[in-house]
Amino acid sequence: MTSLAPHHDGSPLYVSDLAPSLGDVVTLRLRVPSGYGPLAAVRTRSNPDHEPEWTDAASLGTIDGWEWWEAPVTVRNPRHGYRWVLVHEDGRVEWLNQSGLHTLETLDAEDFALVAHPAPPAWLSEAVMYQVFPDRFARSALADERPTPDWAIPASWDTPVDPVMPARSQQFYGGDLDGVIEKLDHLVSLGVNLLYLTPIFPAASNHRYDAASFDRVDPLLGGDEAYRRLIDAAHARGIRVIGDLTSNHSGDRHEWFQAALGTPGAREEEFYYFTDAANTEYVSWLGHASLPKFDWSSDELRRRFVDGPDSVVAKWLQPPYSADGWRIDVANMTGRLGSVDLNAEVRQLLRRTMLEINPDAILLGESTNDAASDLQGDGWHGAMTYPSFTRPLWGWLSEPTNAPYLDAFGEEQTEPWFFTQPIGGIPRYTAAEFAAAVVRFTAGIPWRVRLGNMQPLDTHDTARFATNAGPGTIPLAVGLMVTLPGLPVVFAGDEYGLTGIDGEASRTPIPWGTEAEPAVAERLALYRELIALRHAHPTLSTGGLRWIHVDDDTVVFVRESADETLLVLASKGDADAAIPPGALPVAAAAEAVWGDAVLAIADDGSALLSADGPAFAVWRLAGVAVPAPPPVAVVHADEVSRGVASADQATPAEDVESA
């Protein structure tokens, strides 16, 4: 695919206000290639209160080979969806939504969306996240003074990870929070500015997702004071810290559960789904008895866990800790069981408490599959989710060897792990299918929320990408992670080139002291350079996304703003991408920023991008020019009709070029 098409996305080039309130008039812009059509009309179609509303767009003029259109939209609902309709003079009608350009009417679920809920903190779009699994990251000398817990199978730092139960959850390396403090300068050297810790509460496992309490930090990690010291030390280095909280379940050793287990009438029995009169049988997460599921119909559970300044959620966001937010484990299942669905209530309550306690904190939810229905801006600022980036990336860039490994039951497997999907291993995608999957799984998510979605190559719950990565594809993967819209995530150890065949084998102790080894040094340099690229170009954090060329081996796209354009090439094979005139109107002055590829510009403005694959390359171009809007009369939002409102009835946003 190499073609010019009308374009709009949720970035400031096209949307005058990314944080509107109900009743605000937002000015929307559409760019259309010169000569496209001719068009008889351009309109927006919204669906407030599930009743269509239309506004006419006015042409702003043509610049650099694009005609720009502008239309007002009044924000009627907290999530206000809209699409563009292009009426051709020959009678053809096209619809443009987040999934692309269509000749048939489109789904409301895939509309562009304005979100009137409180906006996420501005720092989220500038963040690069680093994920730490505390038991395996770093061990301070203080850890030697602590007794080994009764549940643990002790291991020295260089002992291989044992993936077979019970070691799978009980092998104990003794990493602690003071160890993390000692390695914070490593994070600084990478360019990381957001630290995400998997659970730090006391538990009976190395992963600590079976919390025995939410009111104190595990003494094995150094206790409450170590957590305070860590956050203070991180903040002093410009690094924010978020924790990990299990809202779907507790551990079976949790004080609330123990108070109710076998004790009918206990106040805490309403916190869980007990299924017998004796309170000895209960619903648990996926049948794991050690993880009893919370019943969020309990007002007392809500009060203790989420609601207000005395809740668990609030405690760790306030001094003396002052953490910067939460990642919520199993957010997709929280409050859901059969006919019960309280998920929206819980996530909105979480958000409300966090806004009251610390409006600068972030809230991310784990929703590992299609998360669109939960990601509409009312709760989560973003999600740990895999189908919109991670899974399609694996499908495109992996070349598995089918090496044997042991699963949790000690049985030998050769089928490569692929996010627990029983589909015969890792699927094989083309570059075009990778791009199509990214579009498909972001089409239902408002742009503002998409920017908060975690964008990892892998996490503590997955195999490591490098395990099955095709030769030479690591730079492509890391490059795409930092250049596509979303929150880049480095799982601790990826920068050391670690591998791991599944979500347990990936939890490998970090091999500190190997930094001078050539392969490690090369991988560290790669991460440092590409994270620095992300920070050096704000357009990669907040700019728009426009696909320029897609074929079986190669994707080419731009991240755009009024200030600059970043042109990105990623190719698994040799690249030979012909770009038509007008697609890159300012490419003649392009400046190579990263990678080894050639950008050639013809006299007619067409371009050719070529490289020996695998290749990842970035060029910097001038920002996007937008025609200045003509002066218009000012009217109030309620004067915009529910019929067809003209663009000259509303005040346009401040010129994007001066914003």
CSV table of C-alpha atoms in Angstrom, one decimal, residues 20-24 26 28 44-49 51-55 72-83 108 111-117 376 446 642:
chain,number,residue,atom,x,y,z
A,20,PRO,CA,-12.4,19.5,26.6
A,21,SER,CA,-15.3,19.8,29.1
A,22,LEU,CA,-18.9,19.0,28.3
A,23,GLY,CA,-20.4,21.7,26.2
A,24,ASP,CA,-17.1,22.9,24.8
A,26,VAL,CA,-13.8,21.7,19.7
A,28,LEU,CA,-11.5,19.5,14.1
A,44,THR,CA,-18.5,15.5,10.6
A,45,ARG,CA,-21.0,13.0,12.0
A,46,SER,CA,-21.2,12.6,15.8
A,47,ASN,CA,-23.7,10.5,17.7
A,48,PRO,CA,-24.4,12.3,21.0
A,49,ASP,CA,-27.0,10.5,23.1
A,51,GLU,CA,-28.7,10.4,17.9
A,52,PRO,CA,-26.7,11.6,14.9
A,53,GLU,CA,-25.5,15.2,14.7
A,54,TRP,CA,-23.8,16.8,11.7
A,55,THR,CA,-21.5,19.8,11.1
A,72,PRO,CA,-16.8,22.6,14.9
A,73,VAL,CA,-18.0,19.8,17.1
A,74,THR,CA,-19.8,20.4,20.5
A,75,VAL,CA,-18.8,17.9,23.1
A,76,ARG,CA,-22.1,16.4,24.3
A,77,ASN,CA,-21.0,13.2,26.1
A,78,PRO,CA,-18.0,12.3,28.3
A,79,ARG,CA,-16.9,10.1,25.3
A,80,HIS,CA,-18.0,12.0,22.2
A,81,GLY,CA,-17.4,10.0,19.1
A,82,TYR,CA,-17.2,11.5,15.6
A,83,ARG,CA,-16.2,10.5,12.1
A,108,ASP,CA,-19.6,3.9,16.2
A,111,ASP,CA,-15.1,6.6,15.6
A,112,PHE,CA,-12.6,9.1,16.6
A,113,ALA,CA,-13.4,10.3,20.1
A,114,LEU,CA,-13.1,13.4,22.3
A,115,VAL,CA,-12.9,12.6,26.0
A,116,ALA,CA,-14.4,15.0,28.6
A,117,HIS,CA,-13.2,13.1,31.6
A,376,GLN,CA,-12.8,5.0,26.9
A,446,PRO,CA,-9.6,7.3,22.0
A,642,ARG,CA,-28.3,19.5,16.1
